[in-house]
Short mmCIF file of C-alpha atoms and ligand atoms in Angstrom, two decimals:
data_model
loop_
_atom_site.label_atom_id
_atom_site.label_comp_id
_atom_site.label_asym_id
_atom_site.label_seq_id
_atom_site.Cartn_x
_atom_site.Cartn_y
_atom_site.Cartn_z
CA MET V 38 99.39 210.65 133.03
CA SER V 39 100.33 210.46 136.96
CA ALA V 40 102.34 207.66 138.29
CA GLN V 41 99.38 206.46 140.15
CA ALA V 42 97.36 206.39 137.31
CA SER V 43 99.66 204.34 135.29
CA ALA V 44 100.04 201.93 138.30
CA GLU V 45 96.39 201.12 138.16
CA ILE V 46 96.20 200.04 134.58
CA PRO V 47 96.37 196.19 134.65
CA ARG V 48 99.33 194.85 133.09
CA ALA V 49 99.02 192.29 130.19
CA PRO V 50 99.78 188.99 131.70
CA LEU V 51 103.34 187.61 130.61
CA ARG V 52 103.43 184.00 129.44
CA VAL V 53 106.38 182.39 130.92
CA LEU V 54 107.59 178.82 130.34
CA SER V 55 109.60 177.66 133.08
CA VAL V 56 111.35 174.21 132.22
CA ALA V 57 113.23 172.08 134.96
CA SER V 58 114.24 168.45 136.09
CA GLU V 59 112.09 168.84 139.59
CA CYS V 60 109.28 170.53 140.91
CA PHE V 61 107.87 170.28 144.46
CA PRO V 62 105.31 168.64 145.44
CA LEU V 63 105.88 166.32 142.20
CA VAL V 64 109.59 165.43 142.30
CA LYS V 65 112.02 166.53 144.43
CA THR V 66 115.58 165.97 145.56
CA GLY V 67 116.63 169.57 146.79
CA GLY V 68 115.87 173.14 146.82
CA LEU V 69 115.71 173.26 143.11
CA ALA V 70 112.31 171.53 143.29
CA ASP V 71 111.13 173.97 146.11
CA VAL V 72 112.00 176.99 143.92
CA VAL V 73 110.69 175.85 140.65
CA GLY V 74 107.34 174.65 142.62
CA ALA V 75 107.07 178.06 144.38
CA LEU V 76 107.90 180.29 141.32
CA PRO V 77 104.25 180.12 139.61
CA THR V 78 102.53 181.16 142.73
CA ALA V 79 105.12 183.87 143.66
CA LEU V 80 104.82 185.36 140.25
CA ALA V 81 101.04 185.49 139.89
CA PRO V 82 100.54 188.97 141.58
CA GLU V 83 103.25 190.39 139.30
CA ALA V 84 100.89 189.30 136.40
CA VAL V 85 103.08 186.71 135.16
CA ALA V 86 101.20 183.36 133.86
CA MET V 87 103.95 180.55 134.28
CA ARG V 88 103.63 177.28 132.63
CA THR V 89 106.11 174.68 134.13
CA LEU V 90 107.67 171.89 131.73
CA LEU V 91 108.84 168.63 133.65
CA PRO V 92 109.87 165.16 132.46
CA GLY V 93 107.17 162.46 132.67
CA TYR V 94 108.72 160.51 135.43
CA PRO V 95 106.23 157.90 136.60
CA GLY V 96 105.46 159.66 139.68
CA VAL V 97 104.45 162.71 137.39
CA ILE V 98 102.53 160.89 134.89
CA ALA V 99 100.62 159.49 137.74
CA ALA V 100 99.98 162.73 139.51
CA LEU V 101 98.73 163.83 136.19
CA GLY V 102 96.00 161.47 135.59
CA PRO V 103 94.32 161.21 132.45
CA ALA V 104 95.45 164.16 129.78
CA ASP V 105 94.92 164.88 126.53
CA PRO V 106 98.30 165.29 124.53
CA LEU V 107 98.85 168.86 122.99
CA HIS V 108 101.74 167.75 120.65
CA ALA V 109 103.10 164.42 119.61
CA PHE V 110 106.78 163.68 118.19
CA GLU V 111 107.36 160.61 116.18
CA ASP V 112 110.86 160.37 117.21
CA LEU V 113 112.13 162.48 120.14
CA PHE V 114 115.75 161.57 120.79
CA GLY V 115 115.19 157.89 119.96
CA GLY V 116 111.37 157.19 120.81
CA PRO V 117 107.51 158.66 120.44
CA ALA V 118 106.79 161.32 122.88
CA ARG V 119 103.93 163.53 123.61
CA VAL V 120 103.23 167.12 125.46
CA LEU V 121 100.59 166.36 127.90
CA ALA V 122 98.79 169.28 129.98
CA GLY V 123 97.26 169.61 133.10
CA TYR V 124 96.83 171.28 136.73
CA VAL V 125 98.66 169.29 139.62
CA SER V 126 98.58 171.04 142.76
CA GLY V 127 97.91 174.27 141.77
CA LEU V 128 100.42 174.02 139.03
CA ASP V 129 99.80 174.52 135.27
CA ILE V 130 102.28 171.86 134.41
CA LEU V 131 103.39 170.30 130.81
CA VAL V 132 104.61 167.04 131.12
CA LEU V 133 106.96 165.48 128.54
CA ASP V 134 105.70 161.78 128.44
CA ALA V 135 108.68 160.04 126.99
CA PRO V 136 108.77 156.49 128.16
CA HIS V 137 111.75 155.56 126.39
CA LEU V 138 113.35 158.38 128.56
CA TYR V 139 111.82 158.54 131.92
CA ALA V 140 109.48 155.78 132.78
CA ARG V 141 112.06 153.81 135.04
CA PRO V 142 112.16 153.14 138.41
CA GLY V 143 114.86 155.24 140.90
CA GLY V 144 115.37 158.88 141.09
CA PRO V 145 115.24 161.64 138.85
CA TYR V 146 118.87 161.04 137.79
CA GLN V 147 120.03 157.64 138.89
CA ASP V 148 118.81 154.22 138.81
CA PRO V 149 117.79 152.48 142.20
CA GLN V 150 121.35 151.51 142.82
CA GLY V 151 122.32 155.22 143.05
CA ARG V 152 124.07 155.10 139.51
CA ASP V 153 123.49 158.04 137.33
CA TRP V 154 121.65 156.90 134.50
CA PRO V 155 124.35 156.62 131.30
CA ASP V 156 122.03 158.23 129.11
CA ASN V 157 121.30 161.55 131.10
CA PRO V 158 122.56 163.95 128.72
CA VAL V 159 120.10 162.75 125.95
CA ARG V 160 117.37 162.57 128.83
CA PHE V 161 117.71 166.22 129.79
CA ALA V 162 118.59 167.04 126.15
CA ALA V 163 115.43 166.06 125.14
CA LEU V 164 113.52 167.92 127.78
CA SER V 165 115.63 170.99 126.75
CA TRP V 166 115.10 170.68 123.01
CA VAL V 167 111.04 170.44 123.83
CA ALA V 168 111.36 173.47 125.91
CA ALA V 169 112.92 175.29 122.93
CA GLU V 170 110.28 173.84 120.26
CA ILE V 171 107.23 175.27 122.56
CA GLY V 172 109.17 178.43 122.92
CA ARG V 173 108.99 178.44 118.99
CA GLY V 174 105.55 177.80 119.25
CA ILE V 175 104.74 174.33 118.67
CA LEU V 176 101.74 174.35 121.15
CA PRO V 177 98.28 175.46 119.86
CA GLY V 178 97.47 178.68 121.29
CA TRP V 179 100.15 179.16 123.64
CA ARG V 180 103.75 180.65 122.89
CA PRO V 181 105.70 181.98 125.86
CA HIS V 182 107.14 185.53 125.93
CA VAL V 183 110.03 184.25 127.90
CA LEU V 184 111.71 180.79 128.68
CA HIS V 185 113.14 180.39 132.02
CA ALA V 186 115.36 177.57 132.58
CA HIS V 187 116.87 176.03 135.48
CA ASP V 188 120.63 174.12 136.07
CA TRP V 189 122.13 171.97 133.72
CA GLN V 190 119.44 169.78 133.00
CA THR V 191 118.14 172.48 130.79
CA GLY V 192 121.01 174.57 129.84
CA LEU V 193 120.36 173.38 126.44
CA ALA V 194 117.37 175.06 125.93
CA PRO V 195 118.35 178.51 125.57
CA ALA V 196 121.16 176.84 123.12
CA TYR V 197 118.79 175.28 120.76
CA LEU V 198 116.82 178.46 120.51
CA HIS V 199 120.16 180.38 119.92
CA TYR V 200 121.17 178.10 116.96
CA ALA V 201 117.56 177.56 115.50
CA GLY V 202 117.56 181.40 114.49
CA GLY V 203 114.14 183.11 113.82
CA PRO V 204 111.53 184.50 116.33
CA ARG V 205 112.03 183.50 119.85
CA PRO V 206 111.22 184.03 123.48
CA GLY V 207 113.49 185.95 125.59
CA THR V 208 115.54 183.51 127.55
CA ILE V 209 116.83 183.53 131.32
CA PHE V 210 118.93 180.77 132.90
CA THR V 211 119.14 180.24 136.60
CA VAL V 212 121.97 178.55 138.34
CA HIS V 213 120.80 177.16 141.58
CA ASN V 214 124.19 174.94 142.01
CA LEU V 215 127.21 175.65 139.83
CA ALA V 216 129.27 172.38 140.95
CA PHE V 217 126.63 170.31 138.75
CA GLN V 218 127.87 170.88 135.20
CA GLY V 219 126.20 168.44 133.03
CA TRP V 220 129.03 167.54 131.17
CA ALA V 221 128.76 165.22 127.85
CA PRO V 222 131.40 163.80 125.70
CA ALA V 223 131.96 165.63 122.33
CA GLY V 224 130.88 162.95 120.44
CA LEU V 225 127.22 163.33 121.20
CA LEU V 226 126.94 166.27 119.56
CA GLY V 227 125.15 165.23 116.68
CA ALA V 228 122.97 162.96 119.00
CA LEU V 229 122.12 165.72 121.05
CA ARG V 230 120.79 167.86 117.92
CA LEU V 231 123.76 170.50 118.27
CA PRO V 232 125.06 172.15 115.05
CA PRO V 233 128.66 171.70 114.30
CA ARG V 234 129.11 175.33 114.68
CA SER V 235 127.85 175.22 118.26
CA PHE V 236 131.10 173.12 119.25
CA ASP V 237 133.14 176.54 119.85
CA ILE V 238 134.37 178.23 122.95
CA GLU V 239 131.77 180.96 122.39
CA GLY V 240 128.91 177.99 122.32
CA VAL V 241 128.36 174.84 124.06
CA GLU V 242 132.01 173.40 124.17
CA PHE V 243 133.43 173.17 127.60
CA TYR V 244 136.83 171.52 128.30
CA GLY V 245 136.74 169.57 125.24
CA GLY V 246 133.41 168.25 125.55
CA ILE V 247 129.68 169.54 125.66
CA GLY V 248 128.84 171.81 128.82
CA THR V 249 125.26 172.24 129.29
CA LEU V 250 125.58 174.22 132.49
CA LYS V 251 127.94 176.52 130.41
CA ALA V 252 125.53 176.40 127.47
CA GLY V 253 122.80 178.24 129.49
CA LEU V 254 125.36 180.59 131.11
CA ARG V 255 126.60 181.28 127.73
CA LEU V 256 123.79 181.51 125.36
CA SER V 257 120.76 182.84 127.53
CA ASP V 258 119.65 186.64 127.35
CA ARG V 259 120.02 186.84 131.15
CA ILE V 260 121.45 184.89 133.91
CA THR V 261 120.37 184.47 137.43
CA THR V 262 121.70 182.85 140.69
CA VAL V 263 119.78 182.74 143.76
CA SER V 264 121.74 185.09 146.02
CA PRO V 265 123.42 188.20 145.65
CA THR V 266 126.77 186.66 147.41
CA TYR V 267 126.75 183.69 145.49
CA ALA V 268 126.60 185.71 142.47
CA ARG V 269 129.71 187.53 143.31
CA GLU V 270 131.44 184.50 144.74
CA ILE V 271 130.88 182.40 141.29
CA THR V 272 132.81 185.40 139.43
CA THR V 273 135.94 184.28 141.31
CA PRO V 274 138.54 181.21 140.37
CA GLU V 275 137.98 179.73 143.92
CA GLU V 276 134.20 179.57 143.60
CA GLY V 277 133.84 179.47 139.77
CA ASN V 278 134.46 175.84 138.97
CA GLY V 279 136.05 176.96 135.74
CA LEU V 280 133.28 178.98 134.72
CA ASP V 281 134.50 182.41 136.36
CA GLY V 282 135.80 183.86 133.35
CA LEU V 283 132.81 183.47 131.44
CA LEU V 284 130.55 184.78 134.14
CA ARG V 285 132.93 187.86 134.80
CA ALA V 286 132.58 188.67 130.94
CA ARG V 287 128.71 188.24 131.52
CA SER V 288 128.60 189.96 134.86
CA GLY V 289 126.65 192.74 133.33
CA VAL V 290 123.33 190.31 132.85
CA LEU V 291 124.15 188.31 135.94
CA HIS V 292 121.65 188.94 138.76
CA GLY V 293 121.61 187.31 142.37
CA ILE V 294 118.00 187.11 143.37
CA LEU V 295 117.31 185.33 146.72
CA ASN V 296 115.04 182.47 146.85
CA GLY V 297 112.10 182.54 149.63
CA ILE V 298 110.10 179.73 150.97
CA ASP V 299 106.62 178.76 150.82
CA GLU V 300 104.92 180.72 153.81
CA ALA V 301 101.77 178.66 153.64
CA ALA V 302 103.68 175.20 153.70
CA TRP V 303 105.97 176.72 156.41
CA ASP V 304 103.83 178.26 158.86
CA PRO V 305 104.27 177.39 162.44
CA ALA V 306 101.28 178.72 163.64
CA ALA V 307 99.33 176.06 161.17
CA ASP V 308 101.76 173.20 160.64
CA PRO V 309 100.18 170.18 160.76
CA HIS V 310 103.29 168.21 161.57
CA LEU V 311 104.07 170.01 165.06
CA ALA V 312 102.64 169.58 168.40
CA ALA V 313 101.58 172.77 168.64
CA GLY V 314 101.29 176.19 166.97
CA PHE V 315 103.19 179.23 167.62
CA ASP V 316 104.52 182.64 165.95
CA ALA V 317 106.24 185.65 167.00
CA ALA V 318 103.28 187.11 168.85
CA ARG V 319 102.54 183.92 170.73
CA PRO V 320 105.98 182.05 171.04
CA GLU V 321 104.78 179.62 173.75
CA GLY V 322 103.61 176.69 171.94
CA ARG V 323 107.38 176.08 170.90
CA GLU V 324 108.06 174.42 174.57
CA ALA V 325 105.40 171.69 173.42
CA ASP V 326 107.05 171.31 170.16
CA ARG V 327 110.54 171.16 171.76
CA ALA V 328 109.21 168.47 174.33
CA ALA V 329 107.91 166.66 171.16
CA LEU V 330 111.02 166.49 169.37
CA ARG V 331 113.13 165.25 172.20
CA ALA V 332 110.63 162.53 172.78
CA ARG V 333 110.36 161.66 168.69
CA MET V 334 114.03 161.44 168.45
CA GLY V 335 114.98 160.01 171.93
CA LEU V 336 116.69 162.88 173.09
CA SER V 337 117.36 163.05 177.02
CA GLU V 338 114.76 165.25 178.79
CA GLU V 339 117.15 168.17 180.22
CA PRO V 340 115.12 171.29 179.37
CA GLU V 341 118.33 173.41 180.11
CA SER V 342 120.52 171.85 177.53
CA LEU V 343 120.38 173.45 174.10
CA VAL V 344 118.93 171.20 171.15
CA LEU V 345 120.75 172.07 167.85
CA GLY V 346 119.10 170.53 164.35
CA VAL V 347 120.38 169.62 161.23
CA VAL V 348 118.10 169.12 158.14
CA SER V 349 120.41 168.53 155.26
CA ARG V 350 121.94 166.63 152.53
CA LEU V 351 124.80 164.51 154.07
CA THR V 352 127.71 165.79 151.85
CA GLY V 353 130.99 167.58 151.90
CA GLN V 354 129.22 170.88 150.45
CA LYS V 355 127.03 171.23 153.52
CA GLY V 356 130.07 170.95 155.94
CA MET V 357 128.93 167.81 157.59
CA ASP V 358 132.47 166.41 158.17
CA LEU V 359 133.14 169.57 160.17
CA LEU V 360 129.98 169.22 162.26
CA LEU V 361 131.11 165.74 163.12
CA ALA V 362 134.80 167.09 164.18
CA CYS V 363 132.96 169.42 166.45
CA LEU V 364 130.77 166.79 168.17
CA PRO V 365 133.22 166.30 171.19
CA ALA V 366 132.81 170.42 171.78
CA LEU V 367 128.99 170.23 171.23
CA LEU V 368 128.81 167.61 173.70
CA ARG V 369 131.07 169.40 176.38
CA HIS V 370 128.98 172.56 176.16
CA GLY V 371 126.08 170.24 177.08
CA MET V 372 124.21 170.62 173.84
CA ARG V 373 121.94 167.69 172.17
CA LEU V 374 122.02 167.10 168.52
CA ALA V 375 119.11 165.97 166.35
CA VAL V 376 120.14 165.14 162.67
CA LEU V 377 117.93 164.24 159.75
CA GLY V 378 119.58 163.61 156.34
CA ALA V 379 120.56 161.55 153.59
CA GLY V 380 123.88 161.60 151.25
CA GLU V 381 127.40 160.36 151.14
CA PRO V 382 127.47 156.95 152.72
CA ALA V 383 130.24 157.54 154.79
CA LEU V 384 128.83 160.43 156.34
CA GLU V 385 125.81 158.60 156.78
CA ALA V 386 127.85 155.70 158.42
CA ALA V 387 129.74 158.40 160.91
CA PHE V 388 126.24 159.73 161.84
CA ARG V 389 124.88 156.49 162.79
CA GLN V 390 127.88 155.63 164.64
CA ALA V 391 127.75 159.12 166.67
CA ALA V 392 124.10 158.23 167.71
CA SER V 393 124.95 154.88 168.94
CA ALA V 394 128.05 156.10 170.83
CA HIS V 395 125.98 158.93 172.58
CA PRO V 396 122.39 157.75 172.96
CA GLY V 397 120.08 160.34 174.38
CA GLN V 398 122.56 163.38 173.22
CA VAL V 399 122.89 162.63 169.62
CA ALA V 400 119.85 161.37 167.50
CA VAL V 401 120.12 160.35 163.93
CA GLN V 402 117.76 159.85 161.57
CA ILE V 403 118.90 158.72 158.01
CA GLY V 404 116.41 159.53 155.15
CA TYR V 405 114.32 161.91 153.84
CA ASP V 406 111.32 162.81 156.04
CA GLU V 407 109.10 166.13 155.40
CA SER V 408 107.12 165.46 158.66
CA LEU V 409 110.32 165.38 160.61
CA ALA V 410 112.02 168.16 158.84
CA HIS V 411 109.07 170.44 160.13
CA ALA V 412 109.28 168.96 163.69
CA ILE V 413 113.26 169.56 163.87
CA GLN V 414 112.55 173.20 162.70
CA GLY V 415 109.96 173.73 165.30
CA GLY V 416 111.50 172.14 168.18
CA CYS V 417 115.24 172.47 167.99
CA ASP V 418 116.93 175.81 169.67
CA ALA V 419 119.32 176.43 166.67
CA LEU V 420 119.74 174.83 163.52
CA LEU V 421 123.13 174.36 162.21
CA VAL V 422 124.03 175.07 158.55
CA PRO V 423 128.07 174.78 158.02
CA SER V 424 128.00 174.79 154.35
CA ARG V 425 131.50 175.37 152.12
CA PHE V 426 129.27 176.85 149.69
CA GLU V 427 125.77 177.66 149.77
CA PRO V 428 124.06 179.16 146.49
CA CYS V 429 120.96 180.31 148.75
CA GLY V 430 119.95 177.61 151.08
CA LEU V 431 116.46 177.25 152.26
CA THR V 432 116.47 175.59 155.56
CA GLN V 433 117.74 178.48 157.33
CA LEU V 434 115.08 180.48 156.12
CA CYS V 435 112.69 177.78 157.35
CA ALA V 436 114.58 178.08 160.78
CA LEU V 437 114.02 181.68 160.79
CA ARG V 438 110.51 181.58 160.64
CA TYR V 439 110.24 178.84 163.08
CA GLY V 440 112.50 180.55 165.60
CA ALA V 441 115.41 178.12 165.42
CA LEU V 442 118.32 180.36 165.46
CA PRO V 443 120.21 179.57 162.41
CA VAL V 444 124.04 179.21 163.05
CA VAL V 445 125.53 179.58 159.52
CA ALA V 446 128.88 179.53 157.32
CA ARG V 447 129.44 183.28 156.03
CA VAL V 448 128.79 181.99 152.34
CA GLY V 449 126.70 182.47 149.77
CA GLY V 450 122.84 183.02 150.63
CA LEU V 451 123.61 182.29 154.00
CA ALA V 452 125.65 185.55 154.53
CA ASP V 453 122.69 187.54 152.76
CA THR V 454 119.95 186.05 155.12
CA VAL V 455 121.19 185.81 158.49
CA ILE V 456 122.10 188.77 160.59
CA ASP V 457 124.81 187.80 162.91
CA ALA V 458 124.36 188.33 166.75
CA ASN V 459 127.55 190.53 166.97
CA GLU V 460 127.43 193.21 169.43
CA ALA V 461 126.52 196.13 167.23
CA ALA V 462 123.69 193.90 166.03
CA LEU V 463 122.35 192.84 169.57
CA ALA V 464 122.52 196.61 170.52
CA SER V 465 120.49 197.69 167.53
CA GLY V 466 118.13 194.80 168.27
CA VAL V 467 118.36 193.59 164.69
CA ALA V 468 120.32 189.77 165.14
CA THR V 469 118.65 186.78 163.87
CA GLY V 470 121.38 184.06 164.23
CA LEU V 471 125.10 183.50 164.12
CA GLN V 472 127.46 183.46 161.34
CA PHE V 473 131.04 182.18 161.06
CA ALA V 474 134.12 182.11 158.86
CA PRO V 475 136.03 180.49 157.36
CA THR V 476 134.01 177.26 157.06
CA THR V 477 136.46 175.25 159.33
CA ALA V 478 135.83 173.10 162.35
CA ALA V 479 137.47 175.42 164.57
CA ALA V 480 135.28 178.67 163.50
CA LEU V 481 132.18 176.38 164.21
CA GLU V 482 133.42 175.38 167.21
CA GLY V 483 133.77 179.21 167.89
CA ALA V 484 130.24 179.75 166.85
CA LEU V 485 128.81 176.79 169.13
CA ALA V 486 130.66 178.59 172.30
CA ARG V 487 129.12 182.06 171.05
CA LEU V 488 125.87 180.40 170.97
CA ALA V 489 126.02 178.71 174.51
CA ALA V 490 126.98 182.14 175.76
CA LEU V 491 124.09 183.82 173.87
CA TRP V 492 121.60 181.20 175.60
CA GLN V 493 123.10 182.18 179.09
CA ASP V 494 121.53 185.36 178.30
CA ARG V 495 117.77 184.61 178.15
CA ALA V 496 116.47 188.03 177.35
CA ALA V 497 118.84 188.35 174.37
CA TRP V 498 118.09 185.08 173.11
CA ARG V 499 114.24 185.67 173.14
CA ARG V 500 114.76 188.89 171.21
CA THR V 501 116.99 187.39 168.68
CA GLN V 502 114.54 184.55 168.23
CA ALA V 503 111.78 187.18 167.82
CA ASN V 504 113.78 188.88 165.28
CA ALA V 505 114.28 185.89 163.65
CA MET V 506 110.52 184.68 163.61
CA ARG V 507 109.79 188.24 161.89
CA ALA V 508 112.25 188.30 159.24
CA PRO V 509 111.18 188.29 155.76
CA VAL V 510 111.72 184.98 154.00
CA GLY V 511 108.98 185.09 151.48
CA TRP V 512 108.99 185.51 147.62
CA ALA V 513 107.46 189.10 147.42
CA ARG V 514 110.59 190.99 146.79
CA SER V 515 112.40 188.41 144.47
CA ALA V 516 109.13 187.87 142.61
CA ALA V 517 108.86 191.51 141.74
CA ARG V 518 112.71 191.31 140.67
CA TYR V 519 112.11 188.31 138.48
CA ALA V 520 108.86 189.79 136.89
CA ALA V 521 111.18 192.96 136.03
CA LEU V 522 113.99 190.78 134.48
CA TYR V 523 111.22 188.92 132.41
CA ARG V 524 109.44 192.22 131.02
CA GLY V 525 113.20 193.43 130.28
CA ILE V 526 113.44 190.45 127.88
CA ALA V 527 110.13 189.38 126.69
CA ALA V 528 109.50 188.47 123.12
CA ALA V 529 106.67 190.63 121.47
CA GLY V 530 103.29 189.27 120.97
P1 ADP L 231 120.11 171.75 148.98
O1 ADP L 231 119.18 172.21 147.66
O2 ADP L 231 121.65 172.08 148.52
O3 ADP L 231 120.00 170.49 149.20
P2 ADP L 231 118.53 173.88 150.37
O4 ADP L 231 118.57 174.12 151.71
O5 ADP L 231 118.37 174.61 149.27
O6 ADP L 231 119.59 172.79 150.04
O7 ADP L 231 117.37 172.97 150.14
C1 ADP L 231 117.06 171.95 150.99
C2 ADP L 231 115.43 171.55 151.04
O8 ADP L 231 115.22 169.90 151.14
C3 ADP L 231 114.82 172.11 152.05
O9 ADP L 231 113.59 172.40 151.78
C4 ADP L 231 115.10 171.01 153.21
O10 ADP L 231 114.13 171.12 154.18
C5 ADP L 231 114.87 169.70 152.54
N1 ADP L 231 115.31 168.77 153.08
C6 ADP L 231 116.89 168.38 152.99
N2 ADP L 231 116.96 167.13 153.69
C7 ADP L 231 115.88 166.72 153.88
C8 ADP L 231 115.84 165.35 154.55
N3 ADP L 231 116.48 164.46 154.80
N4 ADP L 231 114.37 165.10 154.93
C9 ADP L 231 113.50 166.28 154.36
N5 ADP L 231 113.57 167.20 153.98
C10 ADP L 231 114.58 167.64 153.48
#
């Protein structure tokens, strides 16, 4: 049979259960939600039929509306629970309705005062347990070939399957951020329904307790993380958060697969949050968006001054303290700064203070605002991402598509997605932004100086901007890689 003929034979759809604690647009605190929400659509052309299991937070239950239960548990870690099914925002979702665990105010992990719920280990063990049970076939008429778990919240799902024995789906565990490890005291072993033999260095044991992230990394068939560079970094003692030895030992099944962005939600030619549409072929509209952003955020009308944007959690990981340290240099270059973000109280206060000290030059909005995030991407000239570490990063991908030159630290996925405007890249016409290293205030200041110089060469700037807008930032390549991994571990049947 010729290769062409075999390519035309339709592949049988592969059933994949994705389980996570967040999923855009239903519940989101960061990039994890974007990725979990994007995967089903991205994988559909690869003949993967994905269902996504989520906790029944109040917002998720409300979005689902009336739904028939597919399965009921009399006692799921301390109370009755049901698995509900439905379609929301084009996603085929399963919702774990367990009021004793999830019917609470506040965010997915924290109470309204921002404190972690003390029973988080149990809340997410329950989610993982149910994912494993679905993997073992408890739902009528639907049994997945593959279970795909994300981050510490669902790291026990592969563990439950491992210790249950018997037929099971293939398991894949994606680490979106190694810094969040989901550690629980050893005394919870029984309460989390883990067998005594699991408390072992080859099992869930981690520094004398239960490591849920570690369990996922140790006991899944395949591990992925969200960029090739981060996949390498986390095998080093410097970036491995105590898990580098384990990751080195499992490097044969560790894959770095870049995230993409939703190209329909982030389309500068048809973005309802922008004053004017534009794209690489018709960049003119961007001027109006630039003016609109200045007006919206109260930045002074000086068309020659560069407007730098930030859309970020305001945390040390994101290097926001370094940006504050560079503020005097930034202002000396005549640049303006537009910041949208929320996070550590001290950083929020410092940015607020910077805005009141430099009205018209520094504008800051504290909080989460999807619409303003789009307006900043479409209206700023360059987007700053000075992260100390960055598994993949999504904001620089949005920035590329929106023609805001990303100025990024050369770490993780930032290193893999932005082509630095060095002499060679400019001469070859392939530059898409600026990279700097190491992640220090001095190196960021150096990048600002290079940015100011590039701005003076408007022709080179425009070429770089056009390259950025044409850079591939979607899911096509990565979806094919996930699908290939799934097919390699799929359970028969
Ligand atoms: P992380 O997941 O580490 O926070 P990513 O860059 O991977 O960082 O993803 C962040 C996502 O959250 C992006 O979609 C970004 O646009 C969005 N985001 C971050 N902060 C805000 C905010 N304050 N308002 C709106 N969107 C935000």
